[in-house]
CSV table of C-alpha atoms in Angstrom, one decimal:
chain,number,residue,atom,x,y,z
A,11,UNK,CA,-8.8,-78.8,38.3
A,12,UNK,CA,-5.5,-78.9,36.4
A,13,UNK,CA,-2.7,-79.9,38.7
A,14,UNK,CA,0.1,-79.7,36.1
A,15,UNK,CA,0.3,-77.1,33.3
A,16,UNK,CA,1.8,-78.2,29.9
A,17,UNK,CA,4.9,-76.2,30.7
A,18,UNK,CA,5.4,-77.9,34.1
A,19,UNK,CA,4.9,-81.3,32.5
A,20,UNK,CA,7.6,-80.6,30.0
A,21,UNK,CA,9.9,-79.5,32.7
A,22,UNK,CA,9.2,-82.6,34.8
A,23,UNK,CA,9.7,-85.0,31.8
A,24,UNK,CA,13.0,-83.2,30.9
A,25,UNK,CA,14.2,-83.5,34.5
A,26,UNK,CA,13.4,-87.2,34.6
A,27,UNK,CA,15.3,-87.7,31.3
A,28,UNK,CA,18.3,-85.8,32.6
A,29,UNK,CA,18.2,-87.8,35.8
A,30,UNK,CA,18.4,-91.0,33.8
A,31,UNK,CA,21.3,-89.7,31.8
A,32,UNK,CA,23.1,-88.5,34.9
A,33,UNK,CA,22.7,-91.8,36.7
A,34,UNK,CA,23.8,-93.8,33.6
A,35,UNK,CA,27.0,-91.7,33.3
A,36,UNK,CA,27.7,-91.9,37.1
A,37,UNK,CA,27.2,-95.7,37.3
A,38,UNK,CA,29.2,-96.6,34.1
A,39,UNK,CA,32.1,-94.4,35.1
A,40,UNK,CA,32.1,-95.8,38.6
A,41,UNK,CA,31.9,-99.4,37.5
A,42,UNK,CA,34.3,-99.2,34.7
A,43,UNK,CA,37.4,-97.4,36.1
A,44,UNK,CA,39.0,-95.2,33.5
A,45,UNK,CA,36.0,-95.0,31.3
A,46,UNK,CA,34.9,-91.4,30.3
A,47,UNK,CA,31.3,-91.0,29.3
A,48,UNK,CA,31.0,-88.2,26.7
A,49,UNK,CA,27.3,-88.3,26.1
A,50,UNK,CA,24.1,-90.2,27.0
A,51,UNK,CA,21.0,-89.9,24.8
A,52,UNK,CA,17.8,-91.8,24.2
A,53,UNK,CA,17.5,-94.1,21.3
A,54,UNK,CA,14.3,-94.8,19.3
A,55,UNK,CA,14.0,-98.0,21.3
A,56,UNK,CA,12.1,-97.5,24.5
A,57,UNK,CA,14.2,-97.8,27.6
A,58,UNK,CA,17.5,-98.0,25.7
A,59,UNK,CA,20.1,-95.3,25.9
A,60,UNK,CA,23.1,-94.6,23.6
A,61,UNK,CA,26.3,-94.0,25.6
A,62,UNK,CA,29.4,-92.6,23.9
A,63,UNK,CA,32.6,-93.5,25.7
A,64,UNK,CA,36.1,-92.3,25.1
A,65,UNK,CA,35.1,-90.2,22.1
A,66,UNK,CA,34.4,-92.9,19.6
A,67,UNK,CA,33.0,-96.0,21.2
A,68,UNK,CA,29.3,-96.6,21.5
A,69,UNK,CA,27.5,-98.9,24.0
A,70,UNK,CA,23.8,-99.2,25.0
A,71,UNK,CA,22.4,-99.1,28.5
A,72,UNK,CA,19.2,-99.4,30.5
A,73,UNK,CA,17.9,-96.3,32.3
A,74,UNK,CA,20.3,-96.8,35.3
A,75,UNK,CA,23.5,-98.1,33.8
A,76,UNK,CA,22.9,-101.5,35.5
A,77,UNK,CA,23.0,-103.3,32.1
A,78,UNK,CA,25.2,-102.5,29.1
A,79,UNK,CA,25.2,-104.2,25.7
A,80,UNK,CA,27.6,-103.7,22.8
A,81,UNK,CA,26.9,-104.2,19.1
A,82,UNK,CA,25.0,-102.5,16.3
A,83,UNK,CA,21.5,-101.0,16.7
A,84,UNK,CA,19.5,-101.6,13.5
A,85,UNK,CA,16.3,-99.9,12.5
A,86,UNK,CA,14.6,-102.6,10.5
A,87,UNK,CA,11.9,-100.6,8.8
A,88,UNK,CA,14.4,-98.3,7.0
A,89,UNK,CA,17.2,-100.9,7.2
A,90,UNK,CA,19.5,-98.3,8.9
A,91,UNK,CA,22.5,-99.2,11.0
A,92,UNK,CA,22.0,-96.4,13.6
A,93,UNK,CA,25.3,-97.3,15.4
A,94,UNK,CA,27.3,-97.1,12.2
A,95,UNK,CA,25.7,-93.7,11.3
A,96,UNK,CA,26.6,-92.3,14.7
A,97,UNK,CA,30.2,-93.7,14.6
A,98,UNK,CA,30.7,-92.1,11.1
A,99,UNK,CA,29.6,-88.8,12.6
A,100,UNK,CA,31.8,-89.1,15.6
A,101,UNK,CA,34.8,-90.0,13.4
A,102,UNK,CA,34.4,-87.2,10.9
A,103,UNK,CA,37.6,-85.2,10.4
A,104,UNK,CA,37.6,-81.4,9.7
A,105,UNK,CA,39.3,-81.5,6.3
A,106,UNK,CA,40.8,-78.0,6.5
A,107,UNK,CA,42.4,-78.9,9.8
A,108,UNK,CA,44.7,-81.5,8.3
A,109,UNK,CA,48.4,-80.4,7.9
A,110,UNK,CA,48.8,-81.0,4.2
A,111,UNK,CA,52.3,-79.6,4.2
A,112,UNK,CA,53.3,-82.8,6.1
A,113,UNK,CA,51.9,-85.0,3.3
A,114,UNK,CA,53.0,-86.0,-0.2
A,115,UNK,CA,50.5,-84.4,-2.6
A,116,UNK,CA,49.7,-86.2,-5.8
A,117,UNK,CA,47.4,-84.4,-8.3
A,118,UNK,CA,45.7,-86.3,-11.1
A,119,UNK,CA,43.6,-84.6,-13.8
A,120,UNK,CA,41.8,-81.5,-12.5
A,121,UNK,CA,42.4,-82.6,-8.9
A,122,UNK,CA,39.0,-81.4,-7.8
A,123,UNK,CA,38.1,-84.4,-5.7
A,124,UNK,CA,40.0,-84.7,-2.5
A,125,UNK,CA,41.2,-87.5,-0.3
A,126,UNK,CA,43.9,-88.2,2.3
A,127,UNK,CA,45.6,-91.5,3.0
A,128,UNK,CA,47.6,-92.5,6.1
A,129,UNK,CA,49.9,-95.2,4.6
A,130,UNK,CA,52.7,-97.5,5.7
A,131,UNK,CA,55.5,-98.3,3.1
A,132,UNK,CA,55.5,-101.9,4.1
A,133,UNK,CA,51.7,-102.4,4.5
A,134,UNK,CA,50.5,-105.0,1.9
A,135,UNK,CA,47.0,-103.4,1.7
A,136,UNK,CA,48.5,-100.0,1.3
A,137,UNK,CA,50.4,-101.2,-1.8
A,138,UNK,CA,47.2,-102.8,-3.0
A,139,UNK,CA,45.3,-99.5,-2.5
A,140,UNK,CA,47.9,-97.7,-4.5
A,141,UNK,CA,47.1,-99.9,-7.5
A,142,UNK,CA,43.4,-98.9,-7.1
A,143,UNK,CA,44.3,-95.2,-6.8
A,144,UNK,CA,46.3,-95.4,-10.0
A,145,UNK,CA,43.0,-96.1,-11.8
A,146,UNK,CA,41.4,-92.9,-10.6
A,147,UNK,CA,41.4,-89.5,-12.3
A,148,UNK,CA,40.5,-85.9,-11.4
A,149,UNK,CA,41.6,-86.4,-7.8
A,150,UNK,CA,44.1,-84.9,-5.3
A,151,UNK,CA,45.6,-87.5,-2.9
A,152,UNK,CA,47.5,-86.4,0.2
A,153,UNK,CA,49.6,-89.2,1.5
A,154,UNK,CA,50.6,-89.0,5.1
A,155,UNK,CA,53.5,-91.4,5.8
A,156,UNK,CA,52.5,-93.5,8.8
A,157,UNK,CA,54.8,-96.4,9.4
A,158,UNK,CA,53.5,-98.9,11.9
A,159,UNK,CA,55.6,-100.3,14.8
A,160,UNK,CA,55.2,-103.9,13.4
A,161,UNK,CA,57.2,-103.0,10.3
A,162,UNK,CA,60.8,-102.4,11.4
A,163,UNK,CA,62.1,-101.0,8.1
A,164,UNK,CA,59.1,-98.9,7.3
A,165,UNK,CA,60.4,-95.7,9.0
A,166,UNK,CA,63.6,-95.9,7.0
A,167,UNK,CA,61.7,-96.3,3.7
A,168,UNK,CA,59.4,-93.4,4.7
A,169,UNK,CA,62.4,-91.1,5.3
A,170,UNK,CA,63.9,-92.1,2.0
A,171,UNK,CA,60.7,-91.2,0.2
A,172,UNK,CA,60.4,-87.9,2.0
A,173,UNK,CA,64.1,-87.0,1.4
A,174,UNK,CA,63.7,-87.7,-2.3
A,175,UNK,CA,63.8,-84.8,-4.8
A,176,UNK,CA,60.4,-85.9,-6.2
A,177,UNK,CA,58.5,-87.4,-3.3
A,178,UNK,CA,55.4,-88.3,-5.3
A,179,UNK,CA,57.4,-90.2,-7.9
A,180,UNK,CA,59.5,-91.9,-5.2
A,181,UNK,CA,56.3,-93.0,-3.3
A,182,UNK,CA,54.6,-94.4,-6.3
A,183,UNK,CA,57.8,-96.2,-7.5
A,184,UNK,CA,58.0,-97.8,-4.1
A,185,UNK,CA,54.4,-98.8,-3.7
A,186,UNK,CA,53.6,-99.8,-7.3
A,187,UNK,CA,56.9,-101.2,-8.4
A,188,UNK,CA,58.8,-102.1,-5.3
A,189,UNK,CA,61.6,-99.7,-6.1
A,190,UNK,CA,63.2,-98.4,-2.9
A,191,UNK,CA,64.5,-94.8,-3.3
A,192,UNK,CA,68.2,-94.1,-3.6
A,193,UNK,CA,69.8,-91.5,-1.5
A,194,UNK,CA,70.0,-90.6,2.1
A,195,UNK,CA,67.3,-90.6,4.8
A,196,UNK,CA,68.8,-87.9,7.0
A,197,UNK,CA,66.7,-84.9,6.1
A,198,UNK,CA,64.1,-83.3,8.4
A,199,UNK,CA,60.8,-85.2,8.1
A,200,UNK,CA,57.3,-84.8,9.5
A,201,UNK,CA,57.1,-88.5,10.7
A,202,UNK,CA,56.9,-87.7,14.4
A,203,UNK,CA,54.2,-85.0,13.8
A,204,UNK,CA,52.2,-87.3,11.5
A,205,UNK,CA,52.4,-90.1,14.1
A,206,UNK,CA,51.0,-87.7,16.8
A,207,UNK,CA,48.3,-86.7,14.3
A,208,UNK,CA,47.4,-90.3,13.7
A,209,UNK,CA,47.1,-91.0,17.4
A,210,UNK,CA,44.9,-87.9,17.9
A,211,UNK,CA,42.6,-89.1,15.1
A,212,UNK,CA,42.7,-92.7,16.6
A,213,UNK,CA,44.2,-94.2,13.4
A,214,UNK,CA,45.2,-97.7,14.5
A,215,UNK,CA,45.9,-99.3,11.1
A,216,UNK,CA,46.7,-98.6,7.5
A,217,UNK,CA,45.6,-97.6,5.0
A,218,UNK,CA,43.2,-95.1,6.6
A,219,UNK,CA,41.3,-92.9,4.2
A,220,UNK,CA,39.7,-89.5,4.8
A,221,UNK,CA,37.5,-88.0,2.0
A,222,UNK,CA,37.2,-84.3,1.3
A,223,UNK,CA,34.0,-84.1,3.3
A,224,UNK,CA,35.6,-85.5,6.4
A,225,UNK,CA,34.2,-89.0,6.1
A,226,UNK,CA,36.6,-91.8,7.1
A,227,UNK,CA,37.1,-95.1,5.4
A,228,UNK,CA,39.1,-97.6,7.5
A,229,UNK,CA,41.1,-99.9,5.3
A,230,UNK,CA,41.4,-100.8,1.6
A,231,UNK,CA,38.7,-100.1,-0.9
A,232,UNK,CA,38.5,-100.9,-4.6
A,233,UNK,CA,38.7,-98.2,-7.3
A,234,UNK,CA,35.0,-98.3,-8.2
A,235,UNK,CA,33.9,-97.8,-4.6
A,236,UNK,CA,36.5,-95.0,-4.1
A,237,UNK,CA,35.3,-93.3,-7.3
A,238,UNK,CA,31.7,-93.4,-6.2
A,239,UNK,CA,32.5,-92.1,-2.7
A,240,UNK,CA,34.7,-89.4,-4.0
A,241,UNK,CA,31.9,-88.2,-6.2
A,242,UNK,CA,29.5,-88.2,-3.3
A,243,UNK,CA,31.9,-86.4,-1.0
A,244,UNK,CA,32.5,-83.6,-3.6
A,245,UNK,CA,28.8,-82.8,-4.0
């Protein structure tokens, strides 16, 4: 005599899974005040659950939320970093949603490959990145001026660049040659809007790179790596 039909078994298993996920969410949010659990899902490792917190943070939990671990989950057979893959997905940016009218646009060659850079005029690695970008061709670079609070003079320099007649030239002269633009800094700028955008995208440091396919690269990268990733992103 069959007590459970295949359909009923499926429903029972799904209910048990959902119960685990609900309990994990409830316990983590209760025990970590202010934490917002966005999703809970099983991992390939038995008894381990992936928990996405605050939009872009990943922790791992047992089936009740009694124990939580942080760090990367690696699949050894295929040598995949499952945590990094998920974070890359969570951090993807919808390219067409970026307000390019609030950026400085620099077109090189045919400009077919696309990237955006959030950059601070006084950030050493931003200047280093500009020297790498100078080696690339056939790319459109959208520079979002993003002065950080730690650099007191950066907002002034950013305004000077934006208020220049040729913003692209002023930016490259500043970053590649250390030439601060002449003129005034009292024109209307998008700095406040770009700051709000950066906070929304959780950009906490510069340079921050977004490729045309929405992939994010936190920090400086050499020209050869950028060239390869731009090619991959444009396929």
